[in-house]
Structures are given as C-alpha cells and as structure tokens.
PDB file of C-alpha atoms and ligand atoms in Angstrom:
ATOM      1  CA  MET N   7      -9.166 -14.187  15.380  1.00  0.00           C
ATOM      2  CA  SER N   8      -5.978 -12.789  13.910  1.00  0.00           C
ATOM      3  CA  ALA N   9      -3.439 -15.115  12.367  1.00  0.00           C
ATOM      4  CA  PHE N  10      -0.692 -13.003  13.900  1.00  0.00           C
ATOM      5  CA  SER N  11       0.422 -12.499  17.489  1.00  0.00           C
ATOM      6  CA  ASP N  12       0.467  -9.009  18.968  1.00  0.00           C
ATOM      7  CA  VAL N  13       4.275  -9.143  18.904  1.00  0.00           C
ATOM      8  CA  ARG N  14       4.398 -10.016  15.198  1.00  0.00           C
ATOM      9  CA  ARG N  15       1.771  -7.360  14.412  1.00  0.00           C
ATOM     10  CA  ALA N  16       3.791  -4.745  16.330  1.00  0.00           C
ATOM     11  CA  GLU N  17       6.969  -5.789  14.460  1.00  0.00           C
ATOM     12  CA  VAL N  18       5.301  -5.400  11.067  1.00  0.00           C
ATOM     13  CA  ALA N  19       3.717  -2.055  12.014  1.00  0.00           C
ATOM     14  CA  ALA N  20       6.977  -0.610  13.367  1.00  0.00           C
ATOM     15  CA  ARG N  21       8.944  -1.706  10.297  1.00  0.00           C
ATOM     16  CA  ALA N  22       6.280  -0.032   8.115  1.00  0.00           C
ATOM     17  CA  GLY N  23       6.577   3.223  10.040  1.00  0.00           C
ATOM     18  CA  HIS N  24       2.942   2.766  11.116  1.00  0.00           C
ATOM     19  CA  ARG N  25       1.569   3.451   7.665  1.00  0.00           C
ATOM     20  CA  CYS N  26       0.231   1.413   4.752  1.00  0.00           C
ATOM     21  CA  GLU N  27       3.194   0.125   2.804  1.00  0.00           C
ATOM     22  CA  TYR N  28       1.314   0.648  -0.469  1.00  0.00           C
ATOM     23  CA  CYS N  29      -0.546   4.001  -0.242  1.00  0.00           C
ATOM     24  CA  HIS N  30       1.252   5.372   2.869  1.00  0.00           C
ATOM     25  CA  LEU N  31      -1.986   6.042   4.778  1.00  0.00           C
ATOM     26  CA  PRO N  32      -0.874   6.500   8.404  1.00  0.00           C
ATOM     27  CA  THR N  33      -2.393   4.336  11.137  1.00  0.00           C
ATOM     28  CA  ARG N  34      -2.556   7.414  13.348  1.00  0.00           C
ATOM     29  CA  GLY N  35      -6.045   8.847  13.376  1.00  0.00           C
ATOM     30  CA  GLN N  36      -7.593   5.680  11.909  1.00  0.00           C
ATOM     31  CA  VAL N  37     -10.139   3.654  13.858  1.00  0.00           C
ATOM     32  CA  ALA N  38      -9.704   0.380  11.959  1.00  0.00           C
ATOM     33  CA  THR N  39      -6.839  -1.986  12.666  1.00  0.00           C
ATOM     34  CA  PHE N  40      -4.585  -2.199   9.629  1.00  0.00           C
ATOM     35  CA  PRO N  41      -4.476  -5.750   8.247  1.00  0.00           C
ATOM     36  CA  ILE N  42      -1.233  -7.563   7.547  1.00  0.00           C
ATOM     37  CA  ASP N  43      -0.862  -8.441   3.868  1.00  0.00           C
ATOM     38  CA  HIS N  44       0.761 -11.595   2.563  1.00  0.00           C
ATOM     39  CA  ILE N  45       2.734 -10.094  -0.322  1.00  0.00           C
ATOM     40  CA  SER N  46       2.819 -13.498  -1.966  1.00  0.00           C
ATOM     41  CA  PRO N  47      -0.627 -14.879  -1.103  1.00  0.00           C
ATOM     42  CA  ARG N  48      -0.996 -17.943   1.085  1.00  0.00           C
ATOM     43  CA  SER N  49      -2.859 -19.606  -1.795  1.00  0.00           C
ATOM     44  CA  ALA N  50       0.329 -19.302  -3.894  1.00  0.00           C
ATOM     45  CA  GLY N  51       2.556 -20.677  -1.156  1.00  0.00           C
ATOM     46  CA  GLY N  52       3.263 -17.361   0.593  1.00  0.00           C
ATOM     47  CA  THR N  53       4.453 -17.775   4.158  1.00  0.00           C
ATOM     48  CA  ASN N  54       3.957 -15.959   7.474  1.00  0.00           C
ATOM     49  CA  GLU N  55       7.645 -14.985   7.494  1.00  0.00           C
ATOM     50  CA  LEU N  56       8.375 -11.285   7.999  1.00  0.00           C
ATOM     51  CA  SER N  57       9.865 -11.211   4.507  1.00  0.00           C
ATOM     52  CA  ASN N  58       6.384 -11.933   3.083  1.00  0.00           C
ATOM     53  CA  LEU N  59       4.378  -9.537   5.265  1.00  0.00           C
ATOM     54  CA  ALA N  60       3.413  -5.921   4.797  1.00  0.00           C
ATOM     55  CA  LEU N  61       1.227  -3.515   6.756  1.00  0.00           C
ATOM     56  CA  THR N  62      -1.713  -2.382   4.641  1.00  0.00           C
ATOM     57  CA  CYS N  63      -4.637  -0.069   5.151  1.00  0.00           C
ATOM     58  CA  PRO N  64      -8.051  -1.768   4.987  1.00  0.00           C
ATOM     59  CA  HIS N  65      -8.670  -0.241   1.534  1.00  0.00           C
ATOM     60  CA  CYS N  66      -5.478  -1.515  -0.124  1.00  0.00           C
ATOM     61  CA  ASN N  67      -5.823  -4.891   1.599  1.00  0.00           C
ATOM     62  CA  ALA N  68      -9.389  -5.379   0.377  1.00  0.00           C
ATOM     63  CA  GLN N  69      -8.475  -4.410  -3.193  1.00  0.00           C
ATOM     64  CA  LYS N  70      -5.284  -6.481  -3.380  1.00  0.00           C
ATOM     65  CA  TRP N  71      -6.813  -9.620  -1.940  1.00  0.00           C
ATOM     66  CA  THR N  72      -4.674 -12.416  -3.468  1.00  0.00           C
ATOM     67  CA  ALA N  73      -3.251 -10.457  -6.412  1.00  0.00           C
ATOM     68  CA  ALA N  74       0.495 -10.536  -6.904  1.00  0.00           C
ATOM     69  CA  GLU N  75       0.564  -9.179 -10.458  1.00  0.00           C
ATOM     70  CA  GLY N  76      -1.492  -6.913 -12.637  1.00  0.00           C
ATOM     71  CA  THR N  77      -1.687  -5.266 -16.041  1.00  0.00           C
ATOM     72  CA  ASP N  78       0.193  -2.047 -16.688  1.00  0.00           C
ATOM     73  CA  PRO N  79      -2.574   0.227 -18.038  1.00  0.00           C
ATOM     74  CA  GLU N  80      -0.034   1.961 -20.289  1.00  0.00           C
ATOM     75  CA  THR N  81       1.713  -0.983 -21.979  1.00  0.00           C
ATOM     76  CA  LYS N  82      -0.934  -3.686 -21.318  1.00  0.00           C
ATOM     77  CA  GLU N  83       1.893  -5.974 -20.107  1.00  0.00           C
ATOM     78  CA  ARG N  84       1.470  -8.286 -17.102  1.00  0.00           C
ATOM     79  CA  VAL N  85       3.804  -7.105 -14.361  1.00  0.00           C
ATOM     80  CA  PRO N  86       4.413  -7.953 -10.699  1.00  0.00           C
ATOM     81  CA  LEU N  87       2.696  -5.681  -8.198  1.00  0.00           C
ATOM     82  CA  PHE N  88       4.768  -3.478  -5.933  1.00  0.00           C
ATOM     83  CA  ASN N  89       6.578  -5.571  -3.333  1.00  0.00           C
ATOM     84  CA  PRO N  90       7.335  -3.522  -0.202  1.00  0.00           C
ATOM     85  CA  ARG N  91      10.068  -5.976   0.811  1.00  0.00           C
ATOM     86  CA  CYS N  92      12.223  -5.680  -2.309  1.00  0.00           C
ATOM     87  CA  ASP N  93      11.011  -2.604  -4.234  1.00  0.00           C
ATOM     88  CA  GLU N  94      11.714   1.048  -3.405  1.00  0.00           C
ATOM     89  CA  TRP N  95       8.434   2.997  -3.091  1.00  0.00           C
ATOM     90  CA  ASP N  96       9.903   6.205  -4.552  1.00  0.00           C
ATOM     91  CA  GLN N  97      10.990   4.385  -7.690  1.00  0.00           C
ATOM     92  CA  HIS N  98       7.452   3.219  -8.460  1.00  0.00           C
ATOM     93  CA  PHE N  99       5.154   5.982  -7.165  1.00  0.00           C
ATOM     94  CA  GLU N 100       4.979   9.737  -6.786  1.00  0.00           C
ATOM     95  CA  TRP N 101       2.333  12.123  -5.502  1.00  0.00           C
ATOM     96  CA  ALA N 102       0.562  13.984  -8.269  1.00  0.00           C
ATOM     97  CA  VAL N 103       0.693  17.752  -8.077  1.00  0.00           C
ATOM     98  CA  ASP N 104      -2.608  18.062  -9.900  1.00  0.00           C
ATOM     99  CA  PRO N 105      -4.922  16.754  -8.656  1.00  0.00           C
ATOM    100  CA  PRO N 106      -3.295  16.801  -5.236  1.00  0.00           C
ATOM    101  CA  GLY N 107      -3.610  13.608  -3.216  1.00  0.00           C
ATOM    102  CA  GLU N 108      -3.534  11.245  -6.165  1.00  0.00           C
ATOM    103  CA  LEU N 109      -0.778   8.711  -6.685  1.00  0.00           C
ATOM    104  CA  ALA N 110       0.965   8.350 -10.024  1.00  0.00           C
ATOM    105  CA  GLY N 111       2.690   5.141 -11.043  1.00  0.00           C
ATOM    106  CA  LEU N 112       6.171   5.752 -12.427  1.00  0.00           C
ATOM    107  CA  THR N 113       6.762   2.196 -13.681  1.00  0.00           C
ATOM    108  CA  GLY N 114       4.647  -0.640 -15.000  1.00  0.00           C
ATOM    109  CA  THR N 115       4.659  -2.118 -11.499  1.00  0.00           C
ATOM    110  CA  GLY N 116       3.647   1.243 -10.004  1.00  0.00           C
ATOM    111  CA  ARG N 117       0.859   1.830 -12.536  1.00  0.00           C
ATOM    112  CA  ALA N 118      -0.511  -1.718 -12.193  1.00  0.00           C
ATOM    113  CA  THR N 119      -0.448  -1.441  -8.397  1.00  0.00           C
ATOM    114  CA  VAL N 120      -2.263   1.912  -8.430  1.00  0.00           C
ATOM    115  CA  ALA N 121      -4.896   0.346 -10.716  1.00  0.00           C
ATOM    116  CA  ILE N 122      -5.381  -3.003  -8.904  1.00  0.00           C
ATOM    117  CA  LEU N 123      -5.445  -1.455  -5.440  1.00  0.00           C
ATOM    118  CA  CYS N 124      -7.699   1.436  -6.628  1.00  0.00           C
ATOM    119  CA  MET N 125      -5.259   3.719  -4.852  1.00  0.00           C
ATOM    120  CA  ASN N 126      -6.907   6.817  -6.333  1.00  0.00           C
ATOM    121  CA  ALA N 127     -10.428   5.937  -5.234  1.00  0.00           C
ATOM    122  CA  ILE N 128     -12.216   9.213  -4.602  1.00  0.00           C
ATOM    123  CA  GLU N 129     -12.693   8.480  -0.880  1.00  0.00           C
ATOM    124  CA  MET N 130      -8.987   7.662  -0.430  1.00  0.00           C
ATOM    125  CA  VAL N 131      -7.865  10.850  -2.182  1.00  0.00           C
ATOM    126  CA  ALA N 132     -10.303  12.877  -0.073  1.00  0.00           C
ATOM    127  CA  LEU N 133      -9.026  11.185   3.093  1.00  0.00           C
ATOM    128  CA  ARG N 134      -5.393  11.955   2.193  1.00  0.00           C
ATOM    129  CA  ARG N 135      -6.230  15.616   1.576  1.00  0.00           C
ATOM    130  CA  LEU N 136      -8.102  15.868   4.857  1.00  0.00           C
ATOM    131  CA  LEU N 137      -5.259  14.220   6.798  1.00  0.00           C
ATOM    132  CA  ALA N 138      -2.755  16.541   5.075  1.00  0.00           C
ATOM    133  CA  GLU N 139      -4.771  19.563   6.192  1.00  0.00           C
ATOM    134  CA  VAL N 140      -4.448  18.518   9.842  1.00  0.00           C
ATOM    135  CA  GLY N 141      -0.796  17.536   9.495  1.00  0.00           C
ATOM    136  CA  LEU N 142      -1.255  13.759   9.521  1.00  0.00           C
ATOM    137  CA  PHE N 143      -0.104  13.167   5.940  1.00  0.00           C
ATOM    138  CA  PRO N 144       3.161  15.093   5.708  1.00  0.00           C
ATOM    139  CA  GLU N 145       4.057  13.678   2.295  1.00  0.00           C
ATOM    140  CA  LEU N 146       1.346  15.812   0.707  1.00  0.00           C
ATOM    141  CA  ARG N 147       1.917  19.523   0.530  1.00  0.00           C
TER     142      ARG N 147
HETATM  143 ZN1   ZN V   1      -3.190   1.646   1.577  1.00  0.00          ZN
END
C-alpha cells in the first residue's frame, strides 16, 4: 500500500512535469508507477510534506534509497545530493554530446548524484536514446 493518497501523488507528479526529477525520464510510455522520493529520508527525520517529496523513476529511487549526500568523484569531497526542491537542475547537470544520452555532472553535487544514482547505467542510457528516437525524450537531440 502506498504511503501517499492519489491526490498527493498527482500533485507531486504534476509539479515534476510527469518526469523523474533526477534523470528526467518521462512517466509517459513507462509501465511502472514512479515512486515518490523523500529527499531527506524518513530515517533522518524527513517528512511527508510536499517540500520533501520528489517524483523519481524506479531506477533513481532504488539507487538513492536513503542517501542524502555522496562523494564527488572529482574532488573526493562529501557533498549533498541534488535536491529538486531547492537546486536548479540545469546548474548541476547537462546532457553529454558524446556519448549521447549520458548525463554529466557540472558541480560536486551533480557529479555525486550521477554516481550514487547510477544515472548513466547502460540500460538507462539505452532507454533515453530509444525514447528520444520516438520523440518521448525531447531533451536529447
Ligand atoms: Zn530517474
């Protein structure tokens, strides 16, 4: 049973533009229901308030689990993970030109989030490319 009502789930999905707030995978065309992430995990006192919730794809959600920080692979510093409620996506991530479909972290937070969430897992990159080919991932050219 879901911890969230249908109304709350619809609110979170609409605010997210019906895509994963981390990797931008669209809900359209996906069979699985996208989980709602507690940005600050419940185990660390995170609440069910909208300000602590984010729509995630099943892949990002499974990888993130209860993580709220990670190690920047470039500087080896501990940094907070991307927070969809207070960080701007474009400031932390960009789509790689080569290879197409991969995400590049622009900041320590972006790089750590890409690493922890395994955002460039081969199956996720392949899925993005496939969706782009049929017009369901317009961010990729
Ligand atoms: Zn995702």
